[in-house]
Amino acid sequence: MNRMFEPFFTTKEPGKGTGLGLSTALAIVKSHGGFIDVYSEVGKGTAFNIYLPATDATEPQKVKEQEETPKGQGELILVVDDETTVSRVTCSVLETHGYKVITAFDGANAIPLYQQHKEQVKAVIMDMMLPVMDGQKCIRAIREINPEVKVIAVSGLVEKNRLTEGAAHAQAFLPKPYTSNTLLKTIYEVLHEK
């Protein structure tokens, strides 16, 4: 239980998860000034309580004026991520903002999917920690099909110097967890770079 929040720690068998779920949850909670309390009893289960600071503001807080969120024009994006929740949320955000999306849950499935849609796919969002074939190998294989393909590497490894060669050759890098706005800005910039 002492290691459960460490990135890449998992009790699942190889290929069944990246071990980033709890570390990502903790990072999000801490970024809001909160903490997570864990209670576990063998044979009975585990409870996670999330505590966030309350506000005692009597007036509604003014919403910061946000920059206009970039929208797509029907561009097809290939999303490759083995974390179902991350993949679903990413697809939902992209589709809501004018993009079309196809998905793969590991590198081995991403390559034939890209090959099949190579003329339409405008960018690939690639998780670097994938089962069967990792992101680095998958990027290399996709670049053999199309050396000009635009790739956004995604990883729970926040330190850029720890990224693999594959992520270093991507047009952009998104650390997990990322916000919808960061995702949309990044995809827009990558698609419109000259």
Short mmCIF file of N, CA and C in Angstrom, two decimals:
data_model
loop_
_atom_site.label_atom_id
_atom_site.label_comp_id
_atom_site.label_asym_id
_atom_site.label_seq_id
_atom_site.Cartn_x
_atom_site.Cartn_y
_atom_site.Cartn_z
N MET A 1 0.82 -1.19 0.00
CA MET A 1 0.00 0.00 0.00
C MET A 1 0.86 1.26 0.00
N ASN A 2 2.09 1.17 0.51
CA ASN A 2 2.97 2.33 0.57
C ASN A 2 3.35 2.84 -0.81
N ARG A 3 3.31 1.99 -1.84
CA ARG A 3 3.77 2.36 -3.17
C ARG A 3 2.64 2.68 -4.14
N MET A 4 1.40 2.60 -3.71
CA MET A 4 0.27 2.68 -4.66
C MET A 4 0.20 3.98 -5.45
N PHE A 5 0.76 5.07 -4.93
CA PHE A 5 0.70 6.34 -5.65
C PHE A 5 1.95 6.59 -6.49
N GLU A 6 2.89 5.66 -6.50
CA GLU A 6 4.09 5.82 -7.32
C GLU A 6 3.74 5.63 -8.79
N PRO A 7 4.26 6.52 -9.66
CA PRO A 7 4.01 6.32 -11.09
C PRO A 7 4.53 4.96 -11.55
N PHE A 8 3.76 4.29 -12.36
CA PHE A 8 4.08 3.01 -12.99
C PHE A 8 4.03 1.82 -12.04
N PHE A 9 3.64 2.02 -10.78
CA PHE A 9 3.46 0.89 -9.88
C PHE A 9 2.08 0.30 -10.16
N THR A 10 2.03 -1.00 -10.38
CA THR A 10 0.75 -1.67 -10.62
C THR A 10 0.79 -3.08 -10.07
N THR A 11 -0.36 -3.56 -9.66
CA THR A 11 -0.47 -4.95 -9.22
C THR A 11 -1.06 -5.81 -10.33
N LYS A 12 -1.38 -5.17 -11.46
CA LYS A 12 -1.95 -5.89 -12.60
C LYS A 12 -0.86 -6.62 -13.36
N GLU A 13 -1.26 -7.62 -14.13
CA GLU A 13 -0.30 -8.35 -14.93
C GLU A 13 0.21 -7.46 -16.06
N PRO A 14 1.39 -7.76 -16.60
CA PRO A 14 1.97 -6.94 -17.67
C PRO A 14 1.00 -6.77 -18.84
N GLY A 15 0.96 -5.54 -19.35
CA GLY A 15 0.10 -5.24 -20.48
C GLY A 15 -1.33 -4.88 -20.11
N LYS A 16 -1.66 -4.88 -18.81
CA LYS A 16 -3.04 -4.62 -18.38
C LYS A 16 -3.20 -3.26 -17.71
N GLY A 17 -2.22 -2.43 -17.80
CA GLY A 17 -2.31 -1.09 -17.21
C GLY A 17 -0.94 -0.48 -17.10
N THR A 18 -0.91 0.84 -16.98
CA THR A 18 0.38 1.53 -16.93
C THR A 18 0.80 1.88 -15.51
N GLY A 19 -0.11 1.79 -14.55
CA GLY A 19 0.23 2.17 -13.19
C GLY A 19 0.24 3.68 -13.00
N LEU A 20 -0.50 4.40 -13.84
CA LEU A 20 -0.54 5.85 -13.74
C LEU A 20 -1.85 6.38 -13.16
N GLY A 21 -2.84 5.53 -12.96
CA GLY A 21 -4.15 5.99 -12.51
C GLY A 21 -4.12 6.72 -11.18
N LEU A 22 -3.60 6.07 -10.14
CA LEU A 22 -3.59 6.70 -8.82
C LEU A 22 -2.59 7.84 -8.75
N SER A 23 -1.45 7.72 -9.42
CA SER A 23 -0.48 8.83 -9.39
C SER A 23 -1.06 10.05 -10.09
N THR A 24 -1.82 9.84 -11.16
CA THR A 24 -2.46 10.95 -11.86
C THR A 24 -3.53 11.58 -10.97
N ALA A 25 -4.34 10.75 -10.33
CA ALA A 25 -5.38 11.27 -9.42
C ALA A 25 -4.75 12.10 -8.30
N LEU A 26 -3.67 11.60 -7.71
CA LEU A 26 -3.00 12.32 -6.64
C LEU A 26 -2.45 13.65 -7.14
N ALA A 27 -1.86 13.66 -8.33
CA ALA A 27 -1.32 14.90 -8.89
C ALA A 27 -2.42 15.94 -9.08
N ILE A 28 -3.58 15.51 -9.56
CA ILE A 28 -4.69 16.44 -9.76
C ILE A 28 -5.18 16.99 -8.42
N VAL A 29 -5.37 16.10 -7.45
CA VAL A 29 -5.85 16.53 -6.13
C VAL A 29 -4.86 17.49 -5.48
N LYS A 30 -3.56 17.16 -5.54
CA LYS A 30 -2.53 18.04 -4.95
C LYS A 30 -2.48 19.39 -5.65
N SER A 31 -2.69 19.40 -6.97
CA SER A 31 -2.64 20.67 -7.71
C SER A 31 -3.76 21.62 -7.27
N HIS A 32 -4.79 21.08 -6.63
CA HIS A 32 -5.89 21.89 -6.12
C HIS A 32 -5.76 22.10 -4.60
N GLY A 33 -4.61 21.75 -4.04
CA GLY A 33 -4.37 21.97 -2.62
C GLY A 33 -5.00 20.93 -1.72
N GLY A 34 -5.32 19.78 -2.25
CA GLY A 34 -5.98 18.75 -1.46
C GLY A 34 -5.09 17.56 -1.17
N PHE A 35 -5.70 16.51 -0.62
CA PHE A 35 -4.99 15.27 -0.34
C PHE A 35 -5.96 14.10 -0.42
N ILE A 36 -5.39 12.89 -0.50
CA ILE A 36 -6.19 11.67 -0.57
C ILE A 36 -5.90 10.83 0.66
N ASP A 37 -6.97 10.36 1.31
CA ASP A 37 -6.85 9.48 2.47
C ASP A 37 -7.32 8.09 2.03
N VAL A 38 -6.53 7.06 2.37
CA VAL A 38 -6.85 5.69 1.95
C VAL A 38 -7.09 4.82 3.17
N TYR A 39 -8.17 4.05 3.12
CA TYR A 39 -8.45 3.07 4.17
C TYR A 39 -8.69 1.74 3.48
N SER A 40 -8.00 0.69 3.93
CA SER A 40 -8.14 -0.61 3.29
C SER A 40 -8.20 -1.71 4.34
N GLU A 41 -9.08 -2.67 4.11
CA GLU A 41 -9.18 -3.85 4.96
C GLU A 41 -9.19 -5.08 4.07
N VAL A 42 -8.27 -6.00 4.34
CA VAL A 42 -8.17 -7.21 3.54
C VAL A 42 -9.51 -7.95 3.56
N GLY A 43 -9.96 -8.33 2.38
CA GLY A 43 -11.21 -9.06 2.25
C GLY A 43 -12.46 -8.21 2.27
N LYS A 44 -12.32 -6.92 2.62
CA LYS A 44 -13.49 -6.05 2.68
C LYS A 44 -13.46 -4.96 1.62
N GLY A 45 -12.27 -4.51 1.25
CA GLY A 45 -12.19 -3.48 0.22
C GLY A 45 -11.37 -2.28 0.65
N THR A 46 -11.36 -1.30 -0.23
CA THR A 46 -10.56 -0.10 -0.03
C THR A 46 -11.43 1.12 -0.28
N ALA A 47 -11.24 2.15 0.55
CA ALA A 47 -11.97 3.41 0.37
C ALA A 47 -10.96 4.53 0.17
N PHE A 48 -11.20 5.37 -0.81
CA PHE A 48 -10.38 6.55 -1.06
C PHE A 48 -11.24 7.77 -0.77
N ASN A 49 -10.78 8.63 0.13
CA ASN A 49 -11.47 9.88 0.43
C ASN A 49 -10.61 11.02 -0.09
N ILE A 50 -11.21 11.88 -0.89
CA ILE A 50 -10.50 13.02 -1.46
C ILE A 50 -10.94 14.27 -0.72
N TYR A 51 -9.97 15.03 -0.23
CA TYR A 51 -10.24 16.25 0.50
C TYR A 51 -9.68 17.43 -0.28
N LEU A 52 -10.55 18.40 -0.53
CA LEU A 52 -10.15 19.62 -1.24
C LEU A 52 -10.49 20.81 -0.37
N PRO A 53 -9.70 21.88 -0.44
CA PRO A 53 -10.00 23.05 0.38
C PRO A 53 -11.32 23.70 -0.05
N ALA A 54 -12.07 24.14 0.95
CA ALA A 54 -13.34 24.81 0.67
C ALA A 54 -13.09 26.30 0.56
N THR A 55 -13.99 26.98 -0.09
CA THR A 55 -13.90 28.43 -0.18
C THR A 55 -15.02 29.02 0.66
N ASP A 56 -14.73 30.15 1.28
CA ASP A 56 -15.78 30.80 2.05
C ASP A 56 -16.15 32.13 1.40
N ALA A 57 -15.98 32.20 0.12
CA ALA A 57 -16.32 33.42 -0.61
C ALA A 57 -17.83 33.64 -0.55
N THR A 58 -18.22 34.87 -0.20
CA THR A 58 -19.64 35.18 -0.14
C THR A 58 -20.16 35.67 -1.48
N GLU A 59 -19.26 36.17 -2.32
CA GLU A 59 -19.65 36.60 -3.66
C GLU A 59 -19.19 35.56 -4.66
N PRO A 60 -19.94 35.43 -5.73
CA PRO A 60 -19.47 34.50 -6.77
C PRO A 60 -18.13 34.99 -7.32
N GLN A 61 -17.23 34.06 -7.51
CA GLN A 61 -15.93 34.43 -8.04
C GLN A 61 -16.07 34.78 -9.51
N LYS A 62 -15.35 35.81 -9.93
CA LYS A 62 -15.38 36.20 -11.33
C LYS A 62 -14.63 35.16 -12.14
N VAL A 63 -15.26 34.74 -13.20
CA VAL A 63 -14.62 33.76 -14.08
C VAL A 63 -13.63 34.50 -14.95
N LYS A 64 -12.41 33.99 -14.98
CA LYS A 64 -11.40 34.61 -15.82
C LYS A 64 -11.83 34.51 -17.27
N GLU A 65 -11.62 35.59 -17.99
CA GLU A 65 -11.96 35.56 -19.40
C GLU A 65 -10.98 34.63 -20.10
N GLN A 66 -11.53 33.61 -20.71
CA GLN A 66 -10.68 32.62 -21.37
C GLN A 66 -10.47 32.98 -22.82
N GLU A 67 -9.29 32.58 -23.29
CA GLU A 67 -9.02 32.74 -24.71
C GLU A 67 -9.99 31.83 -25.46
N GLU A 68 -10.27 32.19 -26.68
CA GLU A 68 -11.16 31.35 -27.47
C GLU A 68 -10.50 29.99 -27.71
N THR A 69 -11.24 28.94 -27.45
CA THR A 69 -10.71 27.59 -27.64
C THR A 69 -10.65 27.28 -29.12
N PRO A 70 -9.47 26.83 -29.60
CA PRO A 70 -9.36 26.49 -31.02
C PRO A 70 -10.29 25.33 -31.37
N LYS A 71 -10.86 25.39 -32.55
CA LYS A 71 -11.77 24.34 -33.01
C LYS A 71 -11.21 23.69 -34.27
N GLY A 72 -11.57 22.43 -34.45
CA GLY A 72 -11.16 21.71 -35.64
C GLY A 72 -12.12 21.95 -36.79
N GLN A 73 -11.70 21.52 -37.96
CA GLN A 73 -12.51 21.65 -39.17
C GLN A 73 -12.79 20.28 -39.77
N GLY A 74 -13.01 19.29 -38.90
CA GLY A 74 -13.29 17.94 -39.37
C GLY A 74 -12.05 17.10 -39.63
N GLU A 75 -10.88 17.57 -39.17
CA GLU A 75 -9.65 16.80 -39.35
C GLU A 75 -9.75 15.47 -38.60
N LEU A 76 -9.19 14.41 -39.19
CA LEU A 76 -9.21 13.09 -38.56
C LEU A 76 -7.96 12.92 -37.70
N ILE A 77 -8.16 12.57 -36.43
CA ILE A 77 -7.08 12.39 -35.47
C ILE A 77 -7.09 10.94 -35.00
N LEU A 78 -5.92 10.30 -35.00
CA LEU A 78 -5.77 8.95 -34.45
C LEU A 78 -5.29 9.08 -33.01
N VAL A 79 -6.08 8.58 -32.07
CA VAL A 79 -5.73 8.60 -30.65
C VAL A 79 -5.32 7.20 -30.25
N VAL A 80 -4.08 7.06 -29.72
CA VAL A 80 -3.57 5.75 -29.31
C VAL A 80 -3.26 5.82 -27.82
N ASP A 81 -4.10 5.18 -27.00
CA ASP A 81 -3.91 5.18 -25.55
C ASP A 81 -4.60 3.95 -24.98
N ASP A 82 -3.90 3.21 -24.12
CA ASP A 82 -4.47 1.99 -23.54
C ASP A 82 -5.35 2.28 -22.33
N GLU A 83 -5.31 3.48 -21.81
CA GLU A 83 -6.17 3.83 -20.68
C GLU A 83 -7.53 4.25 -21.23
N THR A 84 -8.52 3.40 -21.06
CA THR A 84 -9.84 3.61 -21.65
C THR A 84 -10.43 4.96 -21.29
N THR A 85 -10.34 5.35 -20.04
CA THR A 85 -10.92 6.62 -19.61
C THR A 85 -10.24 7.79 -20.30
N VAL A 86 -8.92 7.77 -20.34
CA VAL A 86 -8.17 8.85 -21.00
C VAL A 86 -8.55 8.92 -22.47
N SER A 87 -8.61 7.77 -23.11
CA SER A 87 -8.96 7.71 -24.53
C SER A 87 -10.36 8.26 -24.78
N ARG A 88 -11.32 7.86 -23.96
CA ARG A 88 -12.71 8.32 -24.13
C ARG A 88 -12.83 9.83 -23.94
N VAL A 89 -12.19 10.33 -22.89
CA VAL A 89 -12.27 11.77 -22.62
C VAL A 89 -11.59 12.55 -23.74
N THR A 90 -10.42 12.09 -24.18
CA THR A 90 -9.71 12.76 -25.27
C THR A 90 -10.58 12.79 -26.53
N CYS A 91 -11.17 11.66 -26.87
CA CYS A 91 -12.03 11.58 -28.06
C CYS A 91 -13.23 12.51 -27.92
N SER A 92 -13.85 12.52 -26.77
CA SER A 92 -15.01 13.36 -26.53
C SER A 92 -14.67 14.84 -26.70
N VAL A 93 -13.55 15.26 -26.12
CA VAL A 93 -13.12 16.66 -26.24
C VAL A 93 -12.88 17.01 -27.70
N LEU A 94 -12.15 16.15 -28.41
CA LEU A 94 -11.85 16.42 -29.81
C LEU A 94 -13.11 16.47 -30.67
N GLU A 95 -14.00 15.50 -30.48
CA GLU A 95 -15.23 15.45 -31.28
C GLU A 95 -16.13 16.65 -30.99
N THR A 96 -16.20 17.06 -29.73
CA THR A 96 -17.00 18.21 -29.35
C THR A 96 -16.48 19.49 -29.99
N HIS A 97 -15.20 19.51 -30.29
CA HIS A 97 -14.57 20.72 -30.85
C HIS A 97 -14.23 20.58 -32.33
N GLY A 98 -14.98 19.76 -33.04
CA GLY A 98 -14.89 19.77 -34.49
C GLY A 98 -13.95 18.79 -35.16
N TYR A 99 -13.36 17.87 -34.41
CA TYR A 99 -12.47 16.87 -35.00
C TYR A 99 -13.19 15.54 -35.16
N LYS A 100 -12.72 14.72 -36.07
CA LYS A 100 -13.15 13.33 -36.18
C LYS A 100 -12.05 12.50 -35.55
N VAL A 101 -12.41 11.37 -34.94
CA VAL A 101 -11.43 10.60 -34.18
C VAL A 101 -11.57 9.11 -34.47
N ILE A 102 -10.42 8.44 -34.58
CA ILE A 102 -10.37 6.98 -34.57
C ILE A 102 -9.40 6.60 -33.46
N THR A 103 -9.60 5.42 -32.85
CA THR A 103 -8.78 5.05 -31.70
C THR A 103 -8.16 3.67 -31.84
N ALA A 104 -7.03 3.53 -31.16
CA ALA A 104 -6.38 2.23 -30.99
C ALA A 104 -5.92 2.17 -29.54
N PHE A 105 -5.90 0.96 -28.98
CA PHE A 105 -5.55 0.81 -27.57
C PHE A 105 -4.16 0.26 -27.34
N ASP A 106 -3.44 -0.04 -28.42
CA ASP A 106 -2.02 -0.40 -28.30
C ASP A 106 -1.34 -0.13 -29.63
N GLY A 107 -0.01 -0.14 -29.60
CA GLY A 107 0.76 0.17 -30.80
C GLY A 107 0.53 -0.79 -31.94
N ALA A 108 0.37 -2.07 -31.62
CA ALA A 108 0.19 -3.08 -32.66
C ALA A 108 -1.10 -2.86 -33.45
N ASN A 109 -2.15 -2.37 -32.81
CA ASN A 109 -3.40 -2.07 -33.51
C ASN A 109 -3.37 -0.72 -34.21
N ALA A 110 -2.53 0.19 -33.71
CA ALA A 110 -2.47 1.54 -34.28
C ALA A 110 -1.90 1.54 -35.69
N ILE A 111 -0.90 0.69 -35.95
CA ILE A 111 -0.22 0.71 -37.25
C ILE A 111 -1.15 0.33 -38.40
N PRO A 112 -1.86 -0.81 -38.34
CA PRO A 112 -2.77 -1.10 -39.45
C PRO A 112 -3.92 -0.09 -39.57
N LEU A 113 -4.35 0.46 -38.44
CA LEU A 113 -5.41 1.47 -38.47
C LEU A 113 -4.91 2.73 -39.18
N TYR A 114 -3.67 3.13 -38.86
CA TYR A 114 -3.09 4.29 -39.54
C TYR A 114 -2.91 3.99 -41.03
N GLN A 115 -2.40 2.81 -41.35
CA GLN A 115 -2.20 2.42 -42.75
C GLN A 115 -3.51 2.52 -43.53
N GLN A 116 -4.59 2.07 -42.92
CA GLN A 116 -5.90 2.07 -43.56
C GLN A 116 -6.42 3.50 -43.80
N HIS A 117 -6.07 4.43 -42.92
CA HIS A 117 -6.61 5.79 -42.99
C HIS A 117 -5.52 6.84 -43.22
N LYS A 118 -4.36 6.43 -43.74
CA LYS A 118 -3.20 7.34 -43.81
C LYS A 118 -3.47 8.61 -44.61
N GLU A 119 -4.33 8.55 -45.60
CA GLU A 119 -4.62 9.74 -46.41
C GLU A 119 -5.47 10.74 -45.64
N GLN A 120 -6.28 10.26 -44.69
CA GLN A 120 -7.18 11.14 -43.96
C GLN A 120 -6.63 11.61 -42.62
N VAL A 121 -5.79 10.79 -41.96
CA VAL A 121 -5.30 11.14 -40.62
C VAL A 121 -4.37 12.34 -40.71
N LYS A 122 -4.72 13.39 -39.97
CA LYS A 122 -3.92 14.62 -39.98
C LYS A 122 -2.93 14.69 -38.82
N ALA A 123 -3.20 13.93 -37.74
CA ALA A 123 -2.28 13.90 -36.60
C ALA A 123 -2.54 12.65 -35.77
N VAL A 124 -1.51 12.26 -35.02
CA VAL A 124 -1.60 11.09 -34.14
C VAL A 124 -1.27 11.55 -32.72
N ILE A 125 -2.15 11.23 -31.77
CA ILE A 125 -1.88 11.47 -30.35
C ILE A 125 -1.47 10.12 -29.78
N MET A 126 -0.20 10.00 -29.38
CA MET A 126 0.39 8.70 -29.03
C MET A 126 0.85 8.65 -27.58
N ASP A 127 0.22 7.77 -26.79
CA ASP A 127 0.71 7.50 -25.44
C ASP A 127 2.03 6.75 -25.59
N MET A 128 3.02 7.10 -24.80
CA MET A 128 4.33 6.48 -24.94
C MET A 128 4.44 5.16 -24.18
N MET A 129 3.55 4.92 -23.22
CA MET A 129 3.58 3.69 -22.42
C MET A 129 2.40 2.82 -22.83
N LEU A 130 2.63 1.94 -23.82
CA LEU A 130 1.55 1.10 -24.34
C LEU A 130 1.90 -0.38 -24.20
N PRO A 131 0.90 -1.24 -24.05
CA PRO A 131 1.17 -2.68 -24.07
C PRO A 131 1.43 -3.15 -25.50
N VAL A 132 1.95 -4.31 -25.66
CA VAL A 132 2.23 -4.99 -26.93
C VAL A 132 3.34 -4.30 -27.70
N MET A 133 3.16 -3.04 -28.09
CA MET A 133 4.19 -2.27 -28.78
C MET A 133 4.15 -0.87 -28.20
N ASP A 134 5.28 -0.39 -27.66
CA ASP A 134 5.28 0.92 -27.01
C ASP A 134 5.18 2.05 -28.02
N GLY A 135 4.99 3.25 -27.51
CA GLY A 135 4.80 4.42 -28.35
C GLY A 135 5.98 4.72 -29.26
N GLN A 136 7.18 4.54 -28.74
CA GLN A 136 8.38 4.81 -29.53
C GLN A 136 8.42 3.93 -30.79
N LYS A 137 8.23 2.64 -30.62
CA LYS A 137 8.25 1.72 -31.77
C LYS A 137 7.10 2.02 -32.72
N CYS A 138 5.95 2.35 -32.17
CA CYS A 138 4.78 2.65 -32.99
C CYS A 138 5.01 3.91 -33.83
N ILE A 139 5.59 4.94 -33.22
CA ILE A 139 5.88 6.16 -33.97
C ILE A 139 6.83 5.86 -35.12
N ARG A 140 7.87 5.06 -34.84
CA ARG A 140 8.82 4.70 -35.91
C ARG A 140 8.11 3.99 -37.05
N ALA A 141 7.24 3.03 -36.72
CA ALA A 141 6.53 2.27 -37.75
C ALA A 141 5.58 3.17 -38.55
N ILE A 142 4.90 4.07 -37.88
CA ILE A 142 3.99 4.98 -38.57
C ILE A 142 4.77 5.95 -39.45
N ARG A 143 5.94 6.39 -38.97
CA ARG A 143 6.78 7.29 -39.78
C ARG A 143 7.35 6.58 -41.01
N GLU A 144 7.48 5.26 -40.96
CA GLU A 144 7.89 4.53 -42.16
C GLU A 144 6.79 4.58 -43.22
N ILE A 145 5.55 4.60 -42.78
CA ILE A 145 4.41 4.73 -43.70
C ILE A 145 4.33 6.16 -44.22
N ASN A 146 4.50 7.13 -43.32
CA ASN A 146 4.43 8.55 -43.69
C ASN A 146 5.40 9.35 -42.83
N PRO A 147 6.57 9.69 -43.36
CA PRO A 147 7.57 10.43 -42.58
C PRO A 147 7.11 11.81 -42.14
N GLU A 148 6.08 12.34 -42.78
CA GLU A 148 5.60 13.69 -42.48
C GLU A 148 4.46 13.71 -41.46
N VAL A 149 4.07 12.55 -40.95
CA VAL A 149 2.94 12.49 -40.02
C VAL A 149 3.22 13.36 -38.79
N LYS A 150 2.20 14.06 -38.33
CA LYS A 150 2.34 14.92 -37.16
C LYS A 150 1.95 14.11 -35.93
N VAL A 151 2.85 14.10 -34.94
CA VAL A 151 2.66 13.27 -33.75
C VAL A 151 2.72 14.13 -32.49
N ILE A 152 1.77 13.88 -31.60
CA ILE A 152 1.80 14.47 -30.26
C ILE A 152 2.02 13.32 -29.30
N ALA A 153 3.15 13.34 -28.60
CA ALA A 153 3.47 12.29 -27.62
C ALA A 153 2.82 12.65 -26.29
N VAL A 154 2.29 11.63 -25.62
CA VAL A 154 1.62 11.81 -24.34
C VAL A 154 2.23 10.84 -23.35
N SER A 155 2.51 11.31 -22.12
CA SER A 155 3.07 10.41 -21.12
C SER A 155 2.85 10.95 -19.72
N GLY A 156 2.84 10.04 -18.77
CA GLY A 156 2.80 10.40 -17.36
C GLY A 156 4.17 10.81 -16.86
N LEU A 157 5.21 10.58 -17.67
CA LEU A 157 6.55 11.02 -17.31
C LEU A 157 6.64 12.50 -17.61
N VAL A 158 6.67 13.31 -16.57
CA VAL A 158 6.63 14.75 -16.77
C VAL A 158 7.99 15.31 -17.16
N GLU A 159 9.05 14.68 -16.70
CA GLU A 159 10.38 15.20 -16.99
C GLU A 159 10.75 14.91 -18.44
N LYS A 160 10.91 15.97 -19.22
CA LYS A 160 11.19 15.79 -20.65
C LYS A 160 12.47 15.02 -20.88
N ASN A 161 13.47 15.20 -20.00
CA ASN A 161 14.73 14.50 -20.23
C ASN A 161 14.61 13.00 -20.02
N ARG A 162 13.50 12.53 -19.47
CA ARG A 162 13.31 11.09 -19.29
C ARG A 162 12.48 10.48 -20.42
N LEU A 163 12.08 11.31 -21.36
CA LEU A 163 11.26 10.79 -22.46
C LEU A 163 12.09 9.94 -23.39
N THR A 164 11.41 9.05 -24.05
CA THR A 164 12.07 8.18 -25.01
C THR A 164 12.38 8.92 -26.28
N GLU A 165 13.18 8.30 -27.10
CA GLU A 165 13.55 8.87 -28.40
C GLU A 165 12.31 9.17 -29.23
N GLY A 166 11.32 8.32 -29.15
CA GLY A 166 10.09 8.52 -29.93
C GLY A 166 9.40 9.81 -29.57
N ALA A 167 9.30 10.12 -28.29
CA ALA A 167 8.65 11.36 -27.88
C ALA A 167 9.49 12.56 -28.28
N ALA A 168 10.81 12.41 -28.26
CA ALA A 168 11.69 13.51 -28.64
C ALA A 168 11.49 13.89 -30.11
N HIS A 169 11.04 12.95 -30.93
CA HIS A 169 10.84 13.22 -32.35
C HIS A 169 9.40 13.60 -32.69
N ALA A 170 8.58 13.78 -31.70
CA ALA A 170 7.20 14.22 -31.92
C ALA A 170 7.19 15.74 -32.08
N GLN A 171 6.14 16.26 -32.69
CA GLN A 171 6.02 17.71 -32.85
C GLN A 171 5.69 18.39 -31.52
N ALA A 172 5.06 17.65 -30.61
CA ALA A 172 4.68 18.23 -29.32
C ALA A 172 4.61 17.13 -28.27
N PHE A 173 4.66 17.54 -27.01
CA PHE A 173 4.55 16.61 -25.89
C PHE A 173 3.51 17.12 -24.92
N LEU A 174 2.60 16.23 -24.50
CA LEU A 174 1.59 16.56 -23.49
C LEU A 174 1.81 15.68 -22.27
N PRO A 175 2.12 16.27 -21.11
CA PRO A 175 2.22 15.46 -19.90
C PRO A 175 0.83 15.13 -19.37
N LYS A 176 0.66 13.88 -18.90
CA LYS A 176 -0.60 13.50 -18.26
C LYS A 176 -0.55 13.92 -16.80
N PRO A 177 -1.62 14.38 -16.27
CA PRO A 177 -2.90 14.67 -16.91
C PRO A 177 -2.83 16.02 -17.63
N TYR A 178 -3.56 16.15 -18.71
CA TYR A 178 -3.62 17.42 -19.44
C TYR A 178 -5.06 17.91 -19.46
N THR A 179 -5.21 19.21 -19.62
CA THR A 179 -6.55 19.79 -19.65
C THR A 179 -7.09 19.77 -21.08
N SER A 180 -8.39 19.93 -21.20
CA SER A 180 -9.02 20.00 -22.52
C SER A 180 -8.43 21.15 -23.32
N ASN A 181 -8.26 22.29 -22.66
CA ASN A 181 -7.75 23.47 -23.35
C ASN A 181 -6.33 23.24 -23.85
N THR A 182 -5.49 22.62 -23.03
CA THR A 182 -4.12 22.33 -23.44
C THR A 182 -4.11 21.37 -24.62
N LEU A 183 -4.94 20.35 -24.57
CA LEU A 183 -5.06 19.39 -25.67
C LEU A 183 -5.46 20.11 -26.96
N LEU A 184 -6.49 20.93 -26.88
CA LEU A 184 -7.00 21.61 -28.07
C LEU A 184 -6.00 22.60 -28.64
N LYS A 185 -5.33 23.35 -27.77
CA LYS A 185 -4.31 24.30 -28.25
C LYS A 185 -3.16 23.55 -28.91
N THR A 186 -2.73 22.46 -28.28
CA THR A 186 -1.60 21.70 -28.82
C THR A 186 -1.94 21.11 -30.18
N ILE A 187 -3.10 20.49 -30.31
CA ILE A 187 -3.47 19.88 -31.59
C ILE A 187 -3.61 20.95 -32.66
N TYR A 188 -4.16 22.10 -32.30
CA TYR A 188 -4.31 23.20 -33.26
C TYR A 188 -2.94 23.69 -33.73
N GLU A 189 -2.01 23.89 -32.79
CA GLU A 189 -0.67 24.37 -33.14
C GLU A 189 0.07 23.36 -34.02
N VAL A 190 -0.03 22.08 -33.67
CA VAL A 190 0.65 21.05 -34.46
C VAL A 190 0.07 20.98 -35.87
N LEU A 191 -1.23 21.06 -36.00
CA LEU A 191 -1.87 20.98 -37.31
C LEU A 191 -1.57 22.20 -38.18
N HIS A 192 -1.33 23.34 -37.55
CA HIS A 192 -1.15 24.58 -38.31
C HIS A 192 0.29 25.07 -38.37
N GLU A 193 1.24 24.27 -37.85
CA GLU A 193 2.64 24.70 -37.97
C GLU A 193 3.08 24.56 -39.41
N LYS A 194 3.93 25.44 -39.81
CA LYS A 194 4.39 25.44 -41.22
C LYS A 194 5.62 24.58 -41.38
#
